[in-house]
Coordinates of C-alpha atoms and ligand atoms in Angstrom, one line a residue:
M1 CA 14.5 -5.3 -0.1
Q2 CA 15.5 -2.2 -2.0
V3 CA 15.4 0.9 0.1
A4 CA 15.2 4.3 -1.6
V5 CA 15.6 7.5 0.5
L6 CA 14.4 10.2 -1.8
P7 CA 14.6 14.0 -1.5
S8 CA 11.0 15.0 -2.2
Q9 CA 7.4 13.8 -2.2
E10 CA 7.4 14.5 -5.9
Q11 CA 10.2 12.0 -6.5
I12 CA 8.6 9.4 -4.3
A13 CA 5.3 9.8 -6.3
N14 CA 7.0 9.7 -9.7
V15 CA 9.2 6.7 -8.9
G16 CA 6.1 4.8 -7.6
A17 CA 4.0 5.8 -10.6
R18 CA 6.6 4.8 -13.1
R19 CA 6.6 1.3 -11.7
F20 CA 2.9 0.9 -12.3
I21 CA 3.2 2.4 -15.7
G22 CA 6.0 0.0 -16.6
I23 CA 4.0 -3.0 -15.4
L24 CA 0.7 -2.0 -17.2
G25 CA 2.7 -1.2 -20.4
R26 CA 3.9 -4.8 -20.5
N27 CA 0.6 -6.3 -19.3
P28 CA -2.5 -4.1 -19.7
Q29 CA -4.5 -6.8 -17.9
A30 CA -2.3 -6.7 -14.8
V31 CA -3.9 -7.1 -11.4
I32 CA -2.7 -4.4 -9.1
G33 CA -3.1 -4.0 -5.3
L34 CA -4.2 -0.6 -3.9
A35 CA -3.8 0.9 -0.5
T36 CA -5.6 3.7 1.2
G37 CA -4.2 6.2 3.7
S38 CA -2.3 9.4 2.8
S39 CA 1.0 7.7 1.9
P40 CA 0.0 6.5 -1.7
L41 CA -1.9 9.6 -2.6
G42 CA 1.1 11.2 -4.4
I43 CA 1.5 8.1 -6.5
Y44 CA -2.2 8.1 -7.4
Q45 CA -2.0 11.7 -8.4
A46 CA 1.0 11.1 -10.6
L47 CA -0.8 8.2 -12.2
I48 CA -3.9 10.4 -12.9
R49 CA -1.6 12.9 -14.6
A50 CA 0.0 10.1 -16.6
Y51 CA -3.4 8.8 -17.6
R52 CA -4.5 12.3 -18.7
A53 CA -1.3 12.6 -20.7
G54 CA -2.0 9.3 -22.5
E55 CA 0.9 7.5 -20.9
V56 CA -1.1 4.7 -19.1
S57 CA -4.5 3.0 -19.3
F58 CA -6.2 1.0 -16.6
R59 CA -9.1 -0.1 -18.9
Q60 CA -8.2 -3.8 -18.8
A61 CA -6.6 -3.9 -15.4
Q62 CA -8.1 -5.2 -12.2
A63 CA -7.5 -3.8 -8.7
F64 CA -7.9 -5.3 -5.2
C65 CA -7.9 -3.0 -2.1
L66 CA -5.9 -4.1 0.9
D67 CA -8.5 -3.6 3.6
E68 CA -11.7 -2.0 4.7
Y69 CA -13.4 -0.9 7.9
V70 CA -16.2 -3.1 9.3
G71 CA -19.4 -1.4 10.3
L72 CA -19.4 1.8 8.2
P73 CA -22.4 2.3 5.9
A74 CA -21.5 1.5 2.3
D75 CA -21.8 5.1 1.3
H76 CA -19.6 6.5 4.1
P77 CA -16.9 8.7 2.6
E78 CA -14.2 7.1 4.7
A79 CA -15.1 3.6 3.7
Y80 CA -12.0 2.6 1.9
Q81 CA -13.8 1.5 -1.2
N82 CA -15.2 5.0 -1.5
F83 CA -11.8 6.6 -0.7
I84 CA -10.0 4.6 -3.5
R85 CA -12.7 5.4 -6.1
R86 CA -12.8 9.1 -5.2
E87 CA -9.0 9.5 -4.9
F88 CA -7.9 7.3 -7.8
T89 CA -9.9 4.8 -9.8
D90 CA -12.8 7.1 -10.8
Q91 CA -10.3 9.6 -12.1
V92 CA -8.8 7.2 -14.6
D93 CA -10.3 4.7 -17.0
F94 CA -10.7 1.8 -14.5
D95 CA -13.8 -0.3 -15.1
P96 CA -15.7 0.3 -11.8
Q97 CA -16.6 -3.5 -11.8
A98 CA -12.9 -4.3 -11.8
V99 CA -12.1 -2.4 -8.6
H100 CA -12.6 -4.8 -5.6
A101 CA -12.6 -4.2 -1.9
P102 CA -13.5 -6.4 1.1
A103 CA -17.2 -6.2 2.0
G104 CA -17.0 -4.4 5.3
D105 CA -20.7 -4.0 5.4
S106 CA -21.4 -7.7 5.2
S107 CA -23.6 -9.3 7.9
D108 CA -21.0 -12.1 8.0
P109 CA -17.5 -10.5 7.9
V110 CA -15.7 -13.8 8.5
A111 CA -17.3 -15.3 5.4
A112 CA -16.7 -12.1 3.5
A113 CA -13.0 -12.3 4.3
R114 CA -12.7 -15.8 3.1
E115 CA -14.5 -15.0 -0.1
Y116 CA -12.3 -12.0 -0.8
D117 CA -9.2 -14.1 -0.3
A118 CA -10.5 -16.6 -2.8
Q119 CA -11.4 -13.8 -5.3
I120 CA -7.8 -12.5 -5.1
G121 CA -6.5 -16.1 -5.5
A122 CA -8.6 -16.6 -8.6
A123 CA -7.7 -13.3 -10.3
G124 CA -4.1 -13.1 -9.1
P125 CA -1.3 -13.0 -8.8
V126 CA -1.2 -9.3 -7.9
A127 CA 1.6 -7.9 -10.0
L128 CA 2.3 -4.9 -7.8
Q129 CA 1.0 -4.2 -4.3
I130 CA 1.3 -0.7 -3.0
L131 CA 1.5 -0.4 0.8
G132 CA 1.7 2.2 3.5
I133 CA 2.8 1.5 7.0
G134 CA 1.1 2.3 10.3
S135 CA 3.1 3.9 13.1
D136 CA 2.7 0.7 15.0
G137 CA 4.2 -1.3 12.1
H138 CA 0.9 -2.6 10.6
I139 CA 0.5 -3.1 6.8
G140 CA -3.0 -3.3 5.5
F141 CA -4.7 -3.6 8.8
N142 CA -2.5 -6.4 10.1
E143 CA -1.9 -5.2 13.7
P144 CA 0.8 -6.4 16.0
G145 CA 0.5 -10.0 17.2
G146 CA -1.1 -11.5 14.2
A147 CA 0.2 -14.6 12.3
L148 CA 2.9 -13.8 9.7
T149 CA 1.2 -16.2 7.4
S150 CA -2.4 -15.0 7.9
R151 CA -5.0 -14.9 5.1
T152 CA -7.6 -12.2 4.6
H153 CA -9.4 -12.0 7.9
L154 CA -11.6 -10.0 10.4
G155 CA -9.2 -8.0 12.5
F156 CA -9.3 -5.4 15.3
L157 CA -7.6 -2.1 15.4
T158 CA -5.2 -0.9 18.1
E159 CA -5.8 2.3 20.0
Q160 CA -2.7 3.7 18.3
T161 CA -4.2 3.0 14.8
R162 CA -7.6 4.4 15.8
S163 CA -6.0 7.5 17.2
D164 CA -3.8 7.9 14.0
N165 CA -6.9 7.5 11.8
A166 CA -9.1 9.8 13.9
R167 CA -8.0 12.7 11.6
F168 CA -10.2 11.2 8.9
F169 CA -13.2 11.2 11.3
A170 CA -13.3 14.8 12.5
G171 CA -10.6 14.0 15.1
D172 CA -13.0 11.8 17.0
I173 CA -11.5 8.4 17.9
N174 CA -15.0 7.2 18.9
Q175 CA -16.1 7.4 15.3
V176 CA -13.2 5.2 14.1
P177 CA -14.4 1.6 13.7
V178 CA -12.9 -1.0 15.9
A179 CA -13.0 -3.8 13.4
C180 CA -11.8 -4.3 9.9
L181 CA -11.3 -6.7 7.1
T182 CA -7.7 -7.0 5.8
Q183 CA -5.7 -9.0 3.4
G184 CA -3.5 -11.2 5.6
L185 CA 0.3 -11.0 5.7
G186 CA 0.4 -14.3 3.8
T187 CA -2.0 -12.9 1.2
I188 CA 0.0 -9.7 0.7
M189 CA 3.3 -11.7 0.5
E190 CA 1.9 -13.5 -2.6
A191 CA 2.0 -10.4 -4.7
E192 CA 4.8 -10.5 -7.2
E193 CA 6.2 -7.2 -6.1
L194 CA 5.6 -4.9 -3.1
L195 CA 6.0 -1.1 -3.0
L196 CA 5.9 0.4 0.4
V197 CA 5.8 4.2 0.9
A198 CA 6.5 5.9 4.2
T199 CA 7.0 9.6 4.9
G200 CA 7.4 11.8 8.0
A201 CA 9.0 11.4 11.4
G202 CA 5.9 9.6 12.8
K203 CA 6.9 6.5 10.7
A204 CA 10.6 6.5 11.6
Q205 CA 10.4 3.9 14.3
A206 CA 8.2 1.5 12.2
V207 CA 10.6 2.0 9.3
R208 CA 13.6 1.2 11.4
E209 CA 12.0 -2.0 12.5
L210 CA 10.9 -2.8 9.0
V211 CA 14.3 -2.4 7.5
E212 CA 16.7 -3.2 10.3
G213 CA 14.8 -5.0 13.0
P214 CA 14.3 -8.7 13.5
V215 CA 11.2 -10.3 11.8
S216 CA 8.5 -10.3 14.4
A217 CA 4.7 -10.3 14.8
R218 CA 5.2 -7.2 17.0
W219 CA 6.1 -5.3 13.9
P220 CA 4.0 -7.0 11.2
A221 CA 5.7 -5.1 8.2
T222 CA 8.9 -6.9 9.0
V223 CA 7.5 -9.9 7.2
I224 CA 8.4 -8.0 4.0
Q225 CA 12.1 -8.8 4.7
A226 CA 11.3 -12.3 3.3
H227 CA 9.8 -11.0 0.0
P228 CA 12.1 -11.3 -3.0
R229 CA 11.0 -8.1 -4.7
A230 CA 10.1 -5.4 -2.2
V231 CA 10.9 -1.7 -2.7
I232 CA 10.7 0.8 0.2
L233 CA 10.3 4.4 -0.8
L234 CA 11.2 6.8 2.1
D235 CA 11.7 10.5 2.7
E236 CA 14.6 11.7 4.9
E237 CA 12.3 11.9 8.0
A238 CA 10.9 8.4 7.7
A239 CA 14.5 7.1 7.1
S240 CA 16.0 9.2 10.0
L241 CA 16.5 6.2 12.4
L242 CA 18.1 3.9 9.9
S243 CA 21.8 3.2 10.6
D244 CA 22.9 2.0 7.2
K245 CA 21.5 4.7 5.0
D246 CA 24.7 5.1 2.9
H247 CA 24.7 1.5 1.9
Y248 CA 21.0 1.7 1.0
R249 CA 21.7 4.7 -1.3
N250 CA 24.5 2.8 -3.1
A251 CA 22.5 -0.3 -3.4
W252 CA 19.5 1.7 -4.8
D253 CA 21.7 3.4 -7.4
G254 CA 22.9 0.0 -8.6
F255 CA 19.4 -1.4 -8.6
V256 CA 18.1 1.4 -10.7
K257 CA 21.1 1.3 -13.1
Y258 CA 21.4 -2.5 -13.7
E259 CA 18.2 -4.2 -12.7
C260 CA 15.2 -1.9 -12.9
P261 CA 15.3 1.0 -15.3
D262 CA 11.6 1.6 -14.7
Y263 CA 12.6 3.3 -11.5
D264 CA 14.7 5.9 -13.3
W265 CA 12.5 8.9 -13.2
S266 CA 14.9 11.5 -14.6
Ligands
GLP1 C1 -4.4 2.7 7.6 C2 -4.4 1.7 6.5 C3 -3.1 1.3 6.0 C4 -2.2 2.5 5.9 C5 -2.0 3.2 7.2 C6 -1.1 4.4 7.1 O1 -4.4 2.2 8.8 N1 -5.2 0.6 6.8 O2 -3.2 0.6 4.8 O3 -0.9 2.1 5.4 O4 -3.3 3.6 7.6 O5 -1.8 5.5 6.7 P1 -1.1 6.8 6.2 O6 -0.5 6.5 4.9 O7 -2.3 7.8 6.1 O8 -0.1 7.2 7.2

């Protein structure tokens, strides 16, 4: 994996956005993987600006969301399919029909998970999957203890995740759903490239495990260590517990220079 420790939120947003712009420039019909949560918001805002400036179009692209709460009414503002439309896809030229999310309001969530996995398989591969990380090391809603090869499935949130996400539900953990539908770790790993964003001291331990810990179901994001094209964008606080930061900086500079000029934001 390539680890970038960047000095500002703005640079994280621009580096991430440039990657999407590069991919869509080469293949306007690309399938992209979207994540909710606060971590990707800067990238979405940078993409909205780029769209308004005529630098990128999503008209022919398709998007698949990572996950969804189970049990929220379809019009609930915190349902992830509404979040992603409000914060990103409705603000650019995405065809609303091309933005997919798991059916968290289905009466049969197990079948809905299977169907969503098949839908991704039929449309994919996902060219670029954006990811955040939970403070307990989850990606999507893959909580500790799940199979590292899991497919899209019905899952259950830890108290830690419900408490972290209570800020979106008026601070009331009891309003945060207990169940979710999430792309599995095996599904996520099939994307051609992963782009994980983590900022703030609250993510430092999960980031240390992700980058320097052993691969383990206790810290689900560690599965990314086995992905051939994974980029981890961090601020200094999220990177604060990493022991090999100097090496990552050198390796990142080399990666940008020789392998991946799309990441050059200057
Ligand atoms: C939620 C989402 C994840 C997200 C995580 C971190 O639990 N299911 O996809 O990565 O929160 O969220 P944030 O970026 O707001 O810290």
